[in-house]
XYZ file of C-alpha atoms in Angstrom:
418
model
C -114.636 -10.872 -2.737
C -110.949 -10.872 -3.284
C -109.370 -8.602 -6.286
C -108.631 -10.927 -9.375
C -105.585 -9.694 -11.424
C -107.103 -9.760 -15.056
C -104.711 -7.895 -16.685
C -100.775 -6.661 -15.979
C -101.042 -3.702 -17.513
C -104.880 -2.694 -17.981
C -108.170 -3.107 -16.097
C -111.571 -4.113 -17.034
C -114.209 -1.297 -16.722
C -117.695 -0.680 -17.086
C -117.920 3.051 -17.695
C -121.956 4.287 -18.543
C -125.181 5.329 -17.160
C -128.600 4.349 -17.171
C -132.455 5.480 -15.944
C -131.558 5.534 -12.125
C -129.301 9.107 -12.682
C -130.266 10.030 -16.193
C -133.330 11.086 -17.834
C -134.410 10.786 -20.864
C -132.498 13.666 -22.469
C -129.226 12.690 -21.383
C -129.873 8.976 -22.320
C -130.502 10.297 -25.690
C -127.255 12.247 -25.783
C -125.221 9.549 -25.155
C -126.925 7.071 -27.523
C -125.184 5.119 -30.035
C -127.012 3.993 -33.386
C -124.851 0.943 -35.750
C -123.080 3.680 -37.577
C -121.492 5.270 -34.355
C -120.941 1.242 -32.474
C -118.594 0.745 -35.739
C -116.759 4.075 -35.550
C -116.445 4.169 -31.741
C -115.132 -0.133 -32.307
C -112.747 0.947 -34.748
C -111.479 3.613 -32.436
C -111.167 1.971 -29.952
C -108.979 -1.015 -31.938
C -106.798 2.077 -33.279
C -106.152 3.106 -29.536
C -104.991 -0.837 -28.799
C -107.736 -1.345 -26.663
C -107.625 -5.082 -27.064
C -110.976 -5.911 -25.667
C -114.299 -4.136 -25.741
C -118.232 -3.982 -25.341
C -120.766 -1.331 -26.562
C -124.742 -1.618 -25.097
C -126.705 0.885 -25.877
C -129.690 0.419 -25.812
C -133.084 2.906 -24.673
C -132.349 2.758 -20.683
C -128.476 2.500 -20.377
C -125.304 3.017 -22.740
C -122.546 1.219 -21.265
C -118.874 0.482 -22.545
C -117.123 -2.379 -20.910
C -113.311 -2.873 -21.776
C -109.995 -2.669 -20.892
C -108.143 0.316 -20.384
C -105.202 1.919 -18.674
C -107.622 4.549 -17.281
C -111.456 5.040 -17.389
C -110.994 8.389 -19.198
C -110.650 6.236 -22.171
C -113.395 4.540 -22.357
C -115.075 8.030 -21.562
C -113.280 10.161 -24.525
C -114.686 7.298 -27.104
C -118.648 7.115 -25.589
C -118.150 11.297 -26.008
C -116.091 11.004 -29.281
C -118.854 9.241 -31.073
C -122.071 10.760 -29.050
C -123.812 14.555 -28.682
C -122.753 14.345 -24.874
C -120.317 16.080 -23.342
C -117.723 14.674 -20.300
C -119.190 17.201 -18.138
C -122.539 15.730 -18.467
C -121.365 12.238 -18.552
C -119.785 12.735 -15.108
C -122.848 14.244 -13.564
C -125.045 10.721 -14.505
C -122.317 8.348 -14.224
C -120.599 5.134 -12.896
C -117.053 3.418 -13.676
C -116.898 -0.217 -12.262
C -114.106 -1.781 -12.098
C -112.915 -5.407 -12.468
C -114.615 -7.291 -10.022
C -117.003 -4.643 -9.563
C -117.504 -4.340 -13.339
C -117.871 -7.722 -14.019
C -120.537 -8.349 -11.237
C -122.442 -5.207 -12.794
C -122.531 -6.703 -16.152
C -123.891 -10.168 -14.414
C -126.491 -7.971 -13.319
C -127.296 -6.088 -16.428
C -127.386 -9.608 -18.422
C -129.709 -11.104 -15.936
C -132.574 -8.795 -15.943
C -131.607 -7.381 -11.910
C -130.739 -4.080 -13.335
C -133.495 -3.379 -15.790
C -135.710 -0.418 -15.608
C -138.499 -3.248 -15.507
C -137.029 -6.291 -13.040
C -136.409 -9.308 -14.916
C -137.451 -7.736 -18.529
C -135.076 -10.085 -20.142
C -134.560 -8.040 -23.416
C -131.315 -6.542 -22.782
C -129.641 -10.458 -23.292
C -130.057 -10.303 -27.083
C -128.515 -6.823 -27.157
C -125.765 -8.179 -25.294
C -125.412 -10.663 -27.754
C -125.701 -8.423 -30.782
C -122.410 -6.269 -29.063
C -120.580 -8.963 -28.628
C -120.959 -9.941 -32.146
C -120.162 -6.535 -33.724
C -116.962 -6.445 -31.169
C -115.973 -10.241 -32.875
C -116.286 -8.738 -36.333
C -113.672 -5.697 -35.399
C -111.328 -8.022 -33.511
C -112.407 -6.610 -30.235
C -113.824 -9.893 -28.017
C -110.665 -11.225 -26.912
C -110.957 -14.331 -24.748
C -111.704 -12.685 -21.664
C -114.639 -10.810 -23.485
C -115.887 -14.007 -24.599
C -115.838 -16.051 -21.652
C -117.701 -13.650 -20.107
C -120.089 -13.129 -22.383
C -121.076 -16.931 -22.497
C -121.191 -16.621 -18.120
C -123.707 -13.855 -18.327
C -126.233 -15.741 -20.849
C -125.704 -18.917 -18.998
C -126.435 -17.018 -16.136
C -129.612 -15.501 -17.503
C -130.642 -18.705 -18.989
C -130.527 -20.377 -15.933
C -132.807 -17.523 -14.137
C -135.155 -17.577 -16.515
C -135.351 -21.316 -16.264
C -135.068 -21.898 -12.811
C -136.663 -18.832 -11.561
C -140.114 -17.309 -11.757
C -138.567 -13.542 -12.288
C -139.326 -13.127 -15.856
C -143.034 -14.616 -14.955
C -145.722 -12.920 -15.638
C -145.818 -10.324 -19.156
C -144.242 -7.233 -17.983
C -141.988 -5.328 -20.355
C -142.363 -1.916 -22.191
C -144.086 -2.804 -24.563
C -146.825 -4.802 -22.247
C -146.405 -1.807 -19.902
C -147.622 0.948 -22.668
C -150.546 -1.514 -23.925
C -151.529 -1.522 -20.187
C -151.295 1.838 -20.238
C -153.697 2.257 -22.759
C -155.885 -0.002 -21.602
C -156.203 2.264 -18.397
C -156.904 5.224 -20.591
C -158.460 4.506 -22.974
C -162.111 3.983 -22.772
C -163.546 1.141 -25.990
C -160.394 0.956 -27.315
C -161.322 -2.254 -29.523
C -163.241 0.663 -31.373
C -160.237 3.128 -31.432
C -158.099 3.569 -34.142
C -153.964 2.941 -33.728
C -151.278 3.472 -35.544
C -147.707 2.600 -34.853
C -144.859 4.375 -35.984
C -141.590 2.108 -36.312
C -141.260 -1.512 -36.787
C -137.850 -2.517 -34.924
C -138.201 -4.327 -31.842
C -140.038 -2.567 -29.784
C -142.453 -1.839 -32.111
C -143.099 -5.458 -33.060
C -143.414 -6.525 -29.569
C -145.574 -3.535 -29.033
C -147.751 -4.358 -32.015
C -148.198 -8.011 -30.559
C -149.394 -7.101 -27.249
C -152.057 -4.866 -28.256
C -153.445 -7.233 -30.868
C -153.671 -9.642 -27.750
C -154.809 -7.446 -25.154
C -156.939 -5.064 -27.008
C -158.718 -6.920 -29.768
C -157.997 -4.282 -32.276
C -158.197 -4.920 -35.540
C -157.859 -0.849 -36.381
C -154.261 -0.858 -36.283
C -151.629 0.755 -38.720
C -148.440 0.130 -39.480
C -146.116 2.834 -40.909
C -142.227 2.663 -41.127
C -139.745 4.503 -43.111
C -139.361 1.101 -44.856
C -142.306 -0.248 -45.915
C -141.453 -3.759 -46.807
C -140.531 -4.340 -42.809
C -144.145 -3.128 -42.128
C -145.481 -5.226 -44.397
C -143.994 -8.453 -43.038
C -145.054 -7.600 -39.589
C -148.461 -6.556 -41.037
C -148.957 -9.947 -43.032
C -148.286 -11.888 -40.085
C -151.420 -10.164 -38.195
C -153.570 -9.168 -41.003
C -152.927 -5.328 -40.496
C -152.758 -1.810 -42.414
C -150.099 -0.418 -43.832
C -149.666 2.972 -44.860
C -146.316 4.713 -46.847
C -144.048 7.306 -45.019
C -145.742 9.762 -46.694
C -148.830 9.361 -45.223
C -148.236 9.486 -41.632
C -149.344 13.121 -41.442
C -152.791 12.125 -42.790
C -152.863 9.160 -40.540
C -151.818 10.857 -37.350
C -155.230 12.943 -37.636
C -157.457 10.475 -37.903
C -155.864 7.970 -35.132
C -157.016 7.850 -31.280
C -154.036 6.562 -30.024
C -150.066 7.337 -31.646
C -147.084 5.105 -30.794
C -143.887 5.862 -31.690
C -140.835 3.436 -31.715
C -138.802 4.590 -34.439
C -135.144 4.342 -33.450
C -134.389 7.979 -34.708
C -131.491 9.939 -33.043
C -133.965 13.430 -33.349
C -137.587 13.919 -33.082
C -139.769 11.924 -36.070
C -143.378 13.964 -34.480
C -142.588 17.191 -34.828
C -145.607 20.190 -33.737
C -146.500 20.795 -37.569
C -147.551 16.953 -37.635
C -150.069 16.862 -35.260
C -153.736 18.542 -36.095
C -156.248 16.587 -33.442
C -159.782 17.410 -33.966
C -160.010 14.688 -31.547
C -158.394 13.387 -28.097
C -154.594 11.638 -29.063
C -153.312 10.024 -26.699
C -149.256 9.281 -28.042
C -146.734 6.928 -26.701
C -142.912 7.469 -27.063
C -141.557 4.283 -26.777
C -137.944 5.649 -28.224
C -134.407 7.054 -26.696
C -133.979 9.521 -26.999
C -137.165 11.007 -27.431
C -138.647 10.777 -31.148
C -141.470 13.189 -30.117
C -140.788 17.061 -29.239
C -141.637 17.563 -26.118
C -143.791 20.989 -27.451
C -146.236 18.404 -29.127
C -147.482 18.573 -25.406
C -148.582 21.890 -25.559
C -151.501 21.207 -28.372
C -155.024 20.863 -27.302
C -156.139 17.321 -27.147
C -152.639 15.845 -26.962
C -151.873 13.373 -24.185
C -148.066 12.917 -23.897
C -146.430 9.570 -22.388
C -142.583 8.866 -22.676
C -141.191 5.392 -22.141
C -139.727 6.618 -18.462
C -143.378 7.345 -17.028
C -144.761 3.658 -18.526
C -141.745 1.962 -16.525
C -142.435 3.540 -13.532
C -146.044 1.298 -13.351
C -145.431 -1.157 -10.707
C -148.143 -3.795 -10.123
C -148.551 -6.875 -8.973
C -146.619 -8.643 -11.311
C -143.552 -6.374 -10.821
C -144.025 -7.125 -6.866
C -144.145 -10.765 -6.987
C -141.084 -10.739 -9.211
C -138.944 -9.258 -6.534
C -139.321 -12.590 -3.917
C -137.042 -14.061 -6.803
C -133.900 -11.285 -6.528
C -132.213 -14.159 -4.253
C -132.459 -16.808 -5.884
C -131.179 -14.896 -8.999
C -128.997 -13.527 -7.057
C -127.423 -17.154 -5.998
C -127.081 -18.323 -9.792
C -124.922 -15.458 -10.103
C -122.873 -15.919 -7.662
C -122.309 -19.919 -8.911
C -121.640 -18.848 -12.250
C -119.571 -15.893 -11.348
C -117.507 -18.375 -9.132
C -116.734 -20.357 -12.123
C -116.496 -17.437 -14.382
C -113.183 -16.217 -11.777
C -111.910 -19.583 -11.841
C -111.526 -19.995 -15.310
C -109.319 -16.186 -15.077
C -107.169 -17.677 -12.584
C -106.740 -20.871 -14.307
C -105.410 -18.678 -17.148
C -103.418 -16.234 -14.937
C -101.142 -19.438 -13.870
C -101.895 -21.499 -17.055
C -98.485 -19.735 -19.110
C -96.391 -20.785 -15.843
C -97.470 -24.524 -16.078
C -96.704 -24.460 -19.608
C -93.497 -22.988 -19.149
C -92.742 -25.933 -16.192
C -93.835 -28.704 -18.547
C -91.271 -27.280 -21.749
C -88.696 -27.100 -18.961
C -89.347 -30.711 -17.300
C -89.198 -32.372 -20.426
C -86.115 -30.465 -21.919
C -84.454 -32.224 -18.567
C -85.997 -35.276 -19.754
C -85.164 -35.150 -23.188
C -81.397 -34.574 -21.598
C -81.563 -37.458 -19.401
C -83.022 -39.633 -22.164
C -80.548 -39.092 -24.493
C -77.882 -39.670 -21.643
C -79.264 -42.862 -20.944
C -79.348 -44.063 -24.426
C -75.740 -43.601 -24.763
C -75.058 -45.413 -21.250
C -77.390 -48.626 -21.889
C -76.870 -50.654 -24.621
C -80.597 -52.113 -24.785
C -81.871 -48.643 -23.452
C -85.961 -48.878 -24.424
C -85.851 -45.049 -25.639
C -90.122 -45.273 -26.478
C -90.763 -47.010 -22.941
C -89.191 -44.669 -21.413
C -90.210 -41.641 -23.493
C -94.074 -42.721 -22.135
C -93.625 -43.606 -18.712
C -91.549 -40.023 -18.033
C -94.029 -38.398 -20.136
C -96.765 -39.735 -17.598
C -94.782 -38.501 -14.894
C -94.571 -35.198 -15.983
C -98.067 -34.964 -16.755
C -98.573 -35.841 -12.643
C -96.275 -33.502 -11.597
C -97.574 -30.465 -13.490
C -101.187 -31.497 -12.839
C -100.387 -31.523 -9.231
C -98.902 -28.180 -9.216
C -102.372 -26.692 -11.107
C -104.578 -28.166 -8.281
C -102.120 -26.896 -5.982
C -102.937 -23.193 -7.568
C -106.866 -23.823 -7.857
C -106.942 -23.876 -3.691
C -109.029 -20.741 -2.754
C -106.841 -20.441 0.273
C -103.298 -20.479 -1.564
C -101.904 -17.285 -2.166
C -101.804 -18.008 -6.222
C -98.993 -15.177 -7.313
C -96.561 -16.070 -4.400
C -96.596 -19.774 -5.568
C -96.498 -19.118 -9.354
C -93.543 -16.644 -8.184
C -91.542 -19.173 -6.584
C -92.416 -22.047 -8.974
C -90.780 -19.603 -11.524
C -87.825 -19.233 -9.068
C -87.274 -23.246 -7.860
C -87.102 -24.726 -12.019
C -85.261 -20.778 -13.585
C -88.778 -20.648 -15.791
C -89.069 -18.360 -19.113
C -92.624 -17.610 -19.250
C -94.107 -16.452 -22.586
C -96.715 -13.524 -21.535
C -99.162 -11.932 -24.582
């Protein structure tokens, strides 16, 4: 695919990393709760970084902006994270333009996902490009292809059968369960953490297991108890998770917490526990393994379950694959429509300052000069001429910057470049 300018003096990067490199650990290092989004946006617009995305979400952090050199983007993700650039560069990739703007395509349409076609990471997209509006930070560019990718996913989603089937973590860990879990309708649960994982978590298991021993417990209890009222469920103060955690079978934990929540000194099983850390980075110590009668399972192990669902999903990679590539097509039209869209402006002030000229000439030089016919019928024409010279620049097989160079040349244009 041919290199699109985007930007004279910057380029568009994605700089991050994700489950294929990093584990766990390191995806919790370089994590970003609200607080540190804001600080690392309001950076960023203090640097004159003009255009910028933050994802960050429990299988990828990701910045995707403009910048004179990737090591910007890199100094804010470290700036306002616990990782370091050493361990960034051992996990990481920098995309850029094209490339970056393909692997965002990807990211938006479910191709990239630790679970194929897991269609979550849309809404987070949305949610960053929001929080980038509010800071000044989604400048057209940003926009436009922010609207691409969700078209694009839309359309998959629609006209594919990739997101078919109910595969996502929070299916995958009810599955899990399932599997291991022997009469778990009889089992006691209790979920810890009510965001979005947890409330699609909570969902599935009432479907799949036929629970009705399920707890809710979240650091705010009011969220847990509008969850809980929807499905008729338990819910038990903060305070009381200890209690609850030793009298449960089987422990989830989605809290969004940037250190462990289940600490050793929580966890007293008289009985087997299995728990579930559905959370980046990890909200359970990894020591809580050591105690007798503890089962540990981390989000990364439930995505690695492939079944038949998963395998089906895959037949539909091309057809994604080909929405992309339409929408992506359009997507790189628009940015070279407004690569040559300051030159055509620049040609049509400069046609009709000659016609304004001529006009007034001939106004002086015929008595019964028609000054408003005229002033239509050469504003027509001018309207033809620089229409012609845009469809001339659309052509795929025009070289676009040699023509806008001499179009400058031939009519002595001023353009006015942001």
């Amino acid at each position: 695919m041919q290199r699109y300018h985007i930007s004279k003096h910057n380029s568009f990067y994605t700089i991050g990393l994700n489950y294929k490199k990093a584990d766990a650990n390191i995806r919790g290092k370089f994590s970003i709760d609200d607080a540190s989004c804001q600080k690392l946006l309001l950076q960023a617009k203090a640097s004159d970084i003009d255009g910028l995305l933050v994802t960050s979400t429990c299988n990828r952090t990701e910045l995707h902006g403009f910048a004179a050199h990737p090591y910007q983007l890199i100094k804010l993700l470290c700036d306002n994270t616990k990782g370091s650039v050493e361990e960034f560069q051992e996990v990481a990739y920098i995309y850029k333009n094209n490339e970056a703007i393909s692997h965002l395509f990807r990211v938006g349409t479910g191709l990239d996902s630790q679970i194929l076609g897991d269609f979550e990471i849309i809404s987070q997209l949305k949610r960053s490009f929001y929080r980038s509006k509010k800071v000044g930070l989604a400048n057209p560019f940003i926009e436009r292809l922010c609207n691409s990718v969700i078209q694009a996913s839309k359309r998959i989603k629609t006209e594919t059968e990739i997101s078919s089937g109910a595969t996502s973590v929070a299916f995958a860990s009810v599955q899990y369960i399932l599997k291991n879990i022997p009469d778990i309708s009889e089992k006691n649960i209790l979920l810890f953490g009510t965001g979005k994982i947890g409330r699609n978590t909570c969902e599935n298991l009432i479907k799949h297991t036929k629970n009705s021993h399920i707890t809710l417990i979240n650091r705010t209890k009011d969220r847990a108890e509008r969850i809980a009222g929807k499905f008729n469920l338990v819910v038990k103060d903060y305070g009381d998770l200890q209690t609850e955690i030793r009298t449960t079978d089987v422990l989830i934990v989605a809290t969004g917490a940037q250190s462990p929540t289940i600490s050793k000194d929580l966890v007293y099983p008289k009985k087997p526990l299995l728990i579930l850390d559905l959370s980046v980075p990890k909200n359970v110590s990894d020591d809580v393994a050591d105690l007798d009668n503890v089962s540990l399972v981390h989000l990364d192990q439930l995505s690695q379950m492939t079944d038949a669902t998963l395998e089906r999903r895959k037949q539909f990679i091309p057809q994604a694959e080909l929405i992309i590539e339409e929408v992506l097509a359009e997507f790189i039209q628009w940015l070279e429509t407004r690569k040559f869209a300051p030159v055509i402006k620049a040609l049509k002030k400069k046609l009709k300052t000659m016609k304004d000229a001529e006009l007034n000439y001939q106004s002086k030089k015929i008595s019964d000069f028609n000054s408003e016919q005229a002033d239509v019928v050469t504003d027509r024409i001018i309207q033809k001429i620089t229409r012609q010279f845009a469809n001339h620049l659309k052509e795929s097989d025009i070289d676009a910057d040699t023509s806008l160079e001499l179009i400058q040349k031939v009519f002595q244009l001023q353009v006015e470049t942001k």
